Structures are given as C-alpha cells and as structure tokens.
Short mmCIF file of C-alpha atoms and ligand atoms in Angstrom, two decimals:
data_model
loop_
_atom_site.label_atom_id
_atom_site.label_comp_id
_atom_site.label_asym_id
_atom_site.label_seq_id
_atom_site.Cartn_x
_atom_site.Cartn_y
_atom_site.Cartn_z
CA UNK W 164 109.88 116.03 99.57
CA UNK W 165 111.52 112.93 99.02
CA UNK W 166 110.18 110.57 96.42
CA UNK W 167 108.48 107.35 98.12
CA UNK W 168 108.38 103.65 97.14
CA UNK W 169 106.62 100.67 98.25
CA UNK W 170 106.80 97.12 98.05
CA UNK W 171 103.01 95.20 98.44
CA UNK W 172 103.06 91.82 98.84
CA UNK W 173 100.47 89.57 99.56
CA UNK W 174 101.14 86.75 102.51
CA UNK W 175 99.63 83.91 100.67
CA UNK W 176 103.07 82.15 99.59
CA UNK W 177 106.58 82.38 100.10
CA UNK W 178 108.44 84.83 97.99
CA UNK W 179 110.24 83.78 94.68
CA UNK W 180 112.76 85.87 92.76
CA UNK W 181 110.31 87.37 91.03
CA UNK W 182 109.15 89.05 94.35
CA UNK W 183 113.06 89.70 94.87
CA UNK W 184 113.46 91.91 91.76
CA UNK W 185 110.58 93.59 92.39
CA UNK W 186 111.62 94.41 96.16
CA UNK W 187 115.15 95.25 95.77
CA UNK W 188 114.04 97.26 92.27
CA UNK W 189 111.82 99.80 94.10
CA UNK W 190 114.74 99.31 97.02
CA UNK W 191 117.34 100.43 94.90
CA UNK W 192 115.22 103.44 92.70
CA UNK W 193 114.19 104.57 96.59
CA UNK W 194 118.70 104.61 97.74
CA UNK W 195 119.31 106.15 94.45
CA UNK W 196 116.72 109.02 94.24
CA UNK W 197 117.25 109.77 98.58
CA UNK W 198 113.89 108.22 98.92
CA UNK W 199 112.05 106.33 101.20
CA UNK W 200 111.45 102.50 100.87
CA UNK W 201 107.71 101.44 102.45
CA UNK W 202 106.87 97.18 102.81
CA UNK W 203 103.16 97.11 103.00
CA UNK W 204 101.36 93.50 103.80
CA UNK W 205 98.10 93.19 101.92
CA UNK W 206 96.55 90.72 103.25
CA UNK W 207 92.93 91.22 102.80
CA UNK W 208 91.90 87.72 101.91
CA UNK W 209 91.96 85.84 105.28
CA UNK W 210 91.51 82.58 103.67
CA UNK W 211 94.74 82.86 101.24
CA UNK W 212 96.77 85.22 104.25
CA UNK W 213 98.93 83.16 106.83
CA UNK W 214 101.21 84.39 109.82
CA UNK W 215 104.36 82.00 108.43
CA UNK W 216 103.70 83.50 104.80
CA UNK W 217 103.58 87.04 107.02
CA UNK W 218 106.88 86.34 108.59
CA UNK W 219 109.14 84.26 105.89
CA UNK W 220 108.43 87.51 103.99
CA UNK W 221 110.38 89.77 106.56
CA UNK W 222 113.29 87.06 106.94
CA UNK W 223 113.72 86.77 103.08
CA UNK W 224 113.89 90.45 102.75
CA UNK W 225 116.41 90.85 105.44
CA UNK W 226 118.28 88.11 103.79
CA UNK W 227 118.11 89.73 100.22
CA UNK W 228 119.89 93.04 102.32
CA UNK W 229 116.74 95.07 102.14
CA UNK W 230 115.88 97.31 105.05
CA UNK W 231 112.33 99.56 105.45
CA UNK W 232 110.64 101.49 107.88
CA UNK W 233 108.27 100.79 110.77
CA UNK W 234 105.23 100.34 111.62
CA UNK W 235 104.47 98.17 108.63
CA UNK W 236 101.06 98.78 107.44
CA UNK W 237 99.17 95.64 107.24
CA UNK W 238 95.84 96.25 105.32
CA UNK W 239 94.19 93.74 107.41
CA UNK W 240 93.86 96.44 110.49
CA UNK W 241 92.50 99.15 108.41
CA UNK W 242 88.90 97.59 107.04
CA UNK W 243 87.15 100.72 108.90
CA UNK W 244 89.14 103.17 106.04
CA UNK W 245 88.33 100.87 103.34
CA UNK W 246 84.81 100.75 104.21
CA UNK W 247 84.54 104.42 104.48
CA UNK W 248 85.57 104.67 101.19
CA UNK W 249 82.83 102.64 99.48
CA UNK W 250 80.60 104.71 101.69
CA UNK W 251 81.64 107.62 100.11
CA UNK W 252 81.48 106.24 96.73
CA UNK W 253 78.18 104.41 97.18
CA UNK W 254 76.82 108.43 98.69
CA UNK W 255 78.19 109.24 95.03
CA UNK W 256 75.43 106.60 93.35
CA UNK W 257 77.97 104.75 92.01
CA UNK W 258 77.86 101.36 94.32
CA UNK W 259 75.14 98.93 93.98
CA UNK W 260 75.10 95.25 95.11
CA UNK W 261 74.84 91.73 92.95
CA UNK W 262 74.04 88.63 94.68
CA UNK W 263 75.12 86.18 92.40
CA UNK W 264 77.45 83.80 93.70
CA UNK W 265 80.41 82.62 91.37
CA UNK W 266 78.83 79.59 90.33
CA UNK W 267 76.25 81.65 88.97
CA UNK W 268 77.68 83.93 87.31
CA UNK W 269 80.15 81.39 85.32
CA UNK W 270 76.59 80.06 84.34
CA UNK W 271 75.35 83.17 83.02
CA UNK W 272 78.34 83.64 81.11
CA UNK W 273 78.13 79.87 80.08
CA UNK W 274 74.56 81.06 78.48
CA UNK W 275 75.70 83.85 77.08
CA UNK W 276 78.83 82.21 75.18
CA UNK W 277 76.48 79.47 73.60
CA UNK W 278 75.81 82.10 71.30
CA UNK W 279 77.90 84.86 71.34
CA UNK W 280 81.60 85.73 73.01
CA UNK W 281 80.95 87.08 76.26
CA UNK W 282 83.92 90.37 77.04
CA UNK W 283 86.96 89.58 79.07
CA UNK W 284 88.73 91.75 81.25
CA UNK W 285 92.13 92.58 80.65
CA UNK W 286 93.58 89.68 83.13
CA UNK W 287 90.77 86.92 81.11
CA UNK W 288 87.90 87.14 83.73
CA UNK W 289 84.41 87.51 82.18
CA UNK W 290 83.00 90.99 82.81
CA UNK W 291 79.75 90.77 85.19
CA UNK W 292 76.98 89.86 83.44
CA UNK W 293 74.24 90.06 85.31
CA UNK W 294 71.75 92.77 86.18
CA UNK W 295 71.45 93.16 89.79
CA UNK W 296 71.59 97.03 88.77
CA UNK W 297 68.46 97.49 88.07
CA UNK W 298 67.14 95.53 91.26
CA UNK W 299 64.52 97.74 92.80
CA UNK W 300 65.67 99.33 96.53
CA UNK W 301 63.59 96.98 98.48
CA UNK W 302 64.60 94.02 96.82
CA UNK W 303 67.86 94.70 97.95
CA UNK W 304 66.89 95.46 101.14
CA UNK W 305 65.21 91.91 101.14
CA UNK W 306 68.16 90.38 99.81
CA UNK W 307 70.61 91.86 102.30
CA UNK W 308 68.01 91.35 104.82
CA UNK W 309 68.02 87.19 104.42
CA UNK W 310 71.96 87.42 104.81
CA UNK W 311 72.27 86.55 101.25
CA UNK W 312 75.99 87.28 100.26
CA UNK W 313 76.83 90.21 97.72
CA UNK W 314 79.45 91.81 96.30
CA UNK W 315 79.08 95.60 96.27
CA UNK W 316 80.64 96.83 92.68
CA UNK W 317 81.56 99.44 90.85
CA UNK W 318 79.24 101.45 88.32
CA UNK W 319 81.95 102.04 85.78
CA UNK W 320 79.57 103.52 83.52
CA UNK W 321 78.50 106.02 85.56
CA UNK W 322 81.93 106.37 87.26
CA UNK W 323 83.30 107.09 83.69
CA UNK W 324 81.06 109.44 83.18
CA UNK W 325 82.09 111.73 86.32
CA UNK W 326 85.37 111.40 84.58
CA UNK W 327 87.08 113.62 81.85
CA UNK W 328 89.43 111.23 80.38
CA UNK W 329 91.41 109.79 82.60
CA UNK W 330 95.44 109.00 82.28
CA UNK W 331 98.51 107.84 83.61
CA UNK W 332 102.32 108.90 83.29
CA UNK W 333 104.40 104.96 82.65
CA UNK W 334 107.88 105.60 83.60
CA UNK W 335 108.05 101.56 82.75
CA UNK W 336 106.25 99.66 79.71
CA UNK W 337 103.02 97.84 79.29
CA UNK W 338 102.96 94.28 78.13
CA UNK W 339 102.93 95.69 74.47
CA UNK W 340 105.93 98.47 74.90
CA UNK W 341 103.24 101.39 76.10
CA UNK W 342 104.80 104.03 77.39
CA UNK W 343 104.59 107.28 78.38
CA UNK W 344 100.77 109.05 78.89
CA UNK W 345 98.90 106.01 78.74
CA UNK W 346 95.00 106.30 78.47
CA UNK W 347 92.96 104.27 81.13
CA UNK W 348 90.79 102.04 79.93
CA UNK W 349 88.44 101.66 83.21
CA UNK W 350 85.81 100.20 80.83
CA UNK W 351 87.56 96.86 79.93
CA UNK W 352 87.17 96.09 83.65
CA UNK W 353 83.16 96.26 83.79
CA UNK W 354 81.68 96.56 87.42
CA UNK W 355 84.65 96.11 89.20
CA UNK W 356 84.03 94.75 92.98
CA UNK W 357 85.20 96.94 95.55
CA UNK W 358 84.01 94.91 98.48
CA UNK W 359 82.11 91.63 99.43
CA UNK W 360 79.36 91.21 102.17
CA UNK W 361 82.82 89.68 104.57
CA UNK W 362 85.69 91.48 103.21
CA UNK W 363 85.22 95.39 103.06
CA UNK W 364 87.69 96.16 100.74
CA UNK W 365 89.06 94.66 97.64
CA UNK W 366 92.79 94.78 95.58
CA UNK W 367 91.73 97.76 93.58
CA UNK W 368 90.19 100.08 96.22
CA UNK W 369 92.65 99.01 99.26
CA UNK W 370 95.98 99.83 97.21
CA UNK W 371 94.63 103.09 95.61
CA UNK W 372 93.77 104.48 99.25
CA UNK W 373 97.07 102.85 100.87
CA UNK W 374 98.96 104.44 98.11
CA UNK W 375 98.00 107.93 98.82
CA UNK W 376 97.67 107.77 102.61
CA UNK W 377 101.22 106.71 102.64
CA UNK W 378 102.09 109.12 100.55
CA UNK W 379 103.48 106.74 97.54
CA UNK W 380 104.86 108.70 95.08
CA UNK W 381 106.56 105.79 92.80
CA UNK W 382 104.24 102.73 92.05
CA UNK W 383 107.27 100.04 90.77
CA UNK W 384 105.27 96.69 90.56
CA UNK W 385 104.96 94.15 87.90
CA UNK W 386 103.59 94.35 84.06
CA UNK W 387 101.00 91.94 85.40
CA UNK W 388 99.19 94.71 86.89
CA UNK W 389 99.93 97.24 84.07
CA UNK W 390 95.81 97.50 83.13
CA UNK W 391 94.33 97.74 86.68
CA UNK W 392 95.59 101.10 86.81
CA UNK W 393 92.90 101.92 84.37
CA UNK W 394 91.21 101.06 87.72
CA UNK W 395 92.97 102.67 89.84
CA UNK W 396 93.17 106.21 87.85
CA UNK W 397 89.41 105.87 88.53
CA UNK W 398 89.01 105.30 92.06
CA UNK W 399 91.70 108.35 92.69
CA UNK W 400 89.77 110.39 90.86
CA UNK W 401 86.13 109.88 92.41
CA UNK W 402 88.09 110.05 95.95
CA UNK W 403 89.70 112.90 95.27
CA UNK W 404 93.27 111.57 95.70
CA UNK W 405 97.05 112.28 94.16
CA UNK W 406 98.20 110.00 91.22
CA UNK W 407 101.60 108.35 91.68
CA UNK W 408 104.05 107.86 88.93
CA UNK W 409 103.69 104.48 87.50
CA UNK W 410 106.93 102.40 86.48
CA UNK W 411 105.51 98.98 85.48
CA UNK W 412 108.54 96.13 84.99
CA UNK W 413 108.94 92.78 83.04
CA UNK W 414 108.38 89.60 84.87
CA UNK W 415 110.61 87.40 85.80
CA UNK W 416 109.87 84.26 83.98
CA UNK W 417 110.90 80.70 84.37
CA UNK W 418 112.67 78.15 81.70
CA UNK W 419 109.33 77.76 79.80
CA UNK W 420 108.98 81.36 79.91
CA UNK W 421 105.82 81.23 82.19
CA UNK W 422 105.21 83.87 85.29
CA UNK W 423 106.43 82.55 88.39
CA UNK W 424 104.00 81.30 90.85
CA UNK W 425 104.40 81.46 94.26
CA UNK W 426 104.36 77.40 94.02
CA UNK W 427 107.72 77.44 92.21
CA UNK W 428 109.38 75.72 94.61
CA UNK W 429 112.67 76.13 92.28
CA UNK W 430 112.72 79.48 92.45
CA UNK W 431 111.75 80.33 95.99
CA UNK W 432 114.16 82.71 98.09
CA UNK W 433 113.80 80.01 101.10
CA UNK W 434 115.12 77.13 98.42
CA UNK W 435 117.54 78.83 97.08
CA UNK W 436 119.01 80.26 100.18
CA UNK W 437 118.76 76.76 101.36
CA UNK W 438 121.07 75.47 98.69
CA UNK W 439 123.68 78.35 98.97
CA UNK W 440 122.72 81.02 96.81
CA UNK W 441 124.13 84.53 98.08
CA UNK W 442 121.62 87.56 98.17
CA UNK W 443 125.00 88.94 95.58
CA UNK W 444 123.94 85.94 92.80
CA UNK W 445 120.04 86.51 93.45
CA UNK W 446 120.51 90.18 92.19
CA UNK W 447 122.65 89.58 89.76
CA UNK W 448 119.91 86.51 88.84
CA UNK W 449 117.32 89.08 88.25
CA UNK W 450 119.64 91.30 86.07
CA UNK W 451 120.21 94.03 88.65
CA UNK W 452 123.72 95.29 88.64
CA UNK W 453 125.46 95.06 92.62
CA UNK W 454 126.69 99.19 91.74
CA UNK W 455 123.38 101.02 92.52
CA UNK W 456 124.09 103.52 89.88
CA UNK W 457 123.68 101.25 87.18
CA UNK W 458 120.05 100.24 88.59
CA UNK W 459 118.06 101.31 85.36
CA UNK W 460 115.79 97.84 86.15
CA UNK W 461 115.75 96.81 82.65
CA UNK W 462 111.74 98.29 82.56
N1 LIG U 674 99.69 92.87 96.46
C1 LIG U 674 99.90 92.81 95.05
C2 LIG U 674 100.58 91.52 94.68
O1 LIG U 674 101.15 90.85 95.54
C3 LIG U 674 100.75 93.96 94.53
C4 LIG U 674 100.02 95.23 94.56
C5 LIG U 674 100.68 96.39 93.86
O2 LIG U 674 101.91 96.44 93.80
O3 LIG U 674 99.97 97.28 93.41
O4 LIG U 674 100.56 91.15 93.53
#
C-alpha cells in the first residue's frame, strides 16, 4: 500500500509560508515515496471558519504547484462520526461534563496561583481545575437540563490507566531535538475537551479519527503540535485505531524569530504573489530544494 500524507489546515486565515512549507513538504515526501497527497479542511470552529479563508486556501495551493485528490474532506460535514466517538468513549466511563465557563475557570486558576503555581499544559494553558468530576448524576442531569453550556472532557487519569505506556515513532524532532520512540506524556494535558455542548468534536479527537479513516499513514505537520500527540496516542488507543508515523518539522519563523501568524500580512502567499514572488522563490524561501530528491525537509 502506498504511504499517505495529508495537509490540515484550518480556514480561519489566509495561508503564509509557513503553511507553504508545510504543504509542499508532505507534497513532496508523498511524489517521492509514490504516495498519495490528502488536503483536509478542519474547520470545526464556525466562528473562526470562513468560505473566502475556505477558498484562498485552494487558489494558493494551486498557485504554489500543489495538486490533491477529491472529494476534500471537510470536518465540518462529519459531526455525526465525531460524536459517535465520544459516545463510545463516554460508554468507556471516561467522559464526564464541566460547566464552568472560561471566565470561571481563569478565576479558579487566579485562586489557586495566589498561593501556589497552578500546572500548564504543554502549549501554556492552565490544566482544568475544577471538579465537575465528582458532580453527582443528577446534578448533571439538572445542569444539562437548564441548557447550561459544558464541555464534555477527557478523564486522562482513568484513560491512562486503560493504557500500557503509550508511544510514538518521530521520524522529525521535538522542540528539544526528541527523536525517535518518544514517550507520550497524555498527563501534561489534564482533562482534555473532546467536545462542547455546540461543537461535537474538538482538534484532538477530530484529527485522530480523520487520520485513520483516511487512512494517513505519514503525519508531517509542525513542531508546534509535537506534544498533542501525547494526546493523540491516547485517543487511538481507547478507539482502537492504527498509529501513523509522526515526522514533526521546524517552523518557519519571521525576522524576530517569532511563529508566523496567520496575521502576517508580510508573509502571506496572497501578498507575496501579489508583489511577484514565483511559487520557484517561495520553495526555495522555505529551504526546500526545486529537485525532489533532495527533499530531506530540513526536520
Ligand atoms: N489544523 C491544524 C492546524 O491548522 C493542523 C492539524 C494537524 O496537522 O494535525 O494547525
């Protein structure tokens, strides 16, 4: 079977050449190995998500010479899967709703701090605090009853403990050089979310299940997601799915060696198209060679 490889981007801004070196990366590992190149849309959150983001992301990638098959799966039209999913994991005892909203939480944490440092997930978010848990059944009936939003997350605790050690084959490097058979590290994450009362699914849970339903064999994304496949390693294993290779790559950075945002107007494939720049420079920008045989990626 021929090896597959995806590109996941998220319609809420317009593509910069960091998006570029990721696409054309997993474009060129997918030419060089016979494999096949997937674009996948995730665009869960509908109040980030927009049509023009949607469709400046198919002209750019045309433009940047990259070509990949139809239908494109857009994550939007597949909430029923998603929400089967927690189903099954919530049948497993290992969902329970919190009904804190964020404001509350960052007060908790606030609280908590006064006295003590409160733990940080591995992207600087404060691990949930609270301990909606141990709400009794018919509380949360009540709760979900009154329309009361919630956010339906993860026991990692008990989801660890289903779990033999769990780990991951890097092809690529981790923001500190790891390489290799990494060990996941679910429990720097806390009680992930997996869904909210009006979006069924969430990053972590839609890309694990998109992954292996299409079959993605080569996960090539950025070092900025290097420790949420602690969470991922997880949710394959409690669904019962295949692990992909991972092959995490360096960022492209801008002069004041910051990770570009999709608000970098400077480096956005529409600008620089717009003043001239050939799809040739843009690669050559991002440090990928125009021979595909020399496309190593630099990871
Ligand atoms: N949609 C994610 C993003 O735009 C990428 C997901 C992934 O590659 O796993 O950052």
């Amino acid at each position: 079977m021929p090896p597959v490889f995806r590109f996941a981007p998220s319609p809420n801004g317009y593509l910069h050449l960091g998006h570029a070196y990721s696409a054309l990366l997993n474009f060129d590992l997918a030419r060089r190995a016979g494999g096949r190149f997937l674009l996948r849309i995730e665009d869960i959150d509908a109040t980030r998500c927009r049509p023009e983001f949607e469709a400046a992301i198919y002209e750019d990638l045309a433009w940047l010479g990259i070509a990949w098959e139809t239908p494109v799966r857009r994550q939007s039209e597949h909430f029923a899967r998603y929400r089967e999913a927690v189903e099954l994991l919530s049948a497993m005892g290992l969902v329970y709703p919190s009904f804190e909203s964020r404001a509350e939480i960052a007060r908790m944490v606030a609280d908590r701090e006064a006295t003590a440092p409160w733990p940080r997930d591995p992207d600087g978010a404060p691990l949930y605090p609270g301990a909606a848990q141990s709400l009794p059944a018919a509380e949360r009936s009540r709760l979900i009853g009154q329309g009361i939003p919630y956010a339906l997350r993860l026991d990692m605790e008990a989801a660890r403990a289903r779990a033999n050690q769990l780990t991951w084959v890097e092809h690529g490097e981790g923001p500190h050089g790891e390489t290799g058979v990494i060990r996941a590290q679910p429990e720097a994450w806390g009680d992930v979310i997996l869904a909210r009362k009006e979006t069924p699914t969430s990053y972590h849970l839609s890309v694990v299940i998109d992954d292996a339903l299409q079959g993605v064999t080569d996960v090539v994304r950025g070092r900025d997601l290097f420790w949420s496949t602690s969470v991922h390693r997880v949710l394959q294993f409690l669904l019962g799915i295949p692990e992909p290779a991972y092959r995490h790559h360096r960022l492209i950075e801008d002069a004041s060696g910051e990770k570009l945002s999709k608000s970098t107007q400077a480096t956005g494939l529409r600008e620089l198209r717009g003043r001239g720049v050939t799809p040739s420079e843009v690669r050559r920008f991002v440090g990928l060679s125009d021979d595909l045989r020399n496309t190593t990626g630099g990871c």
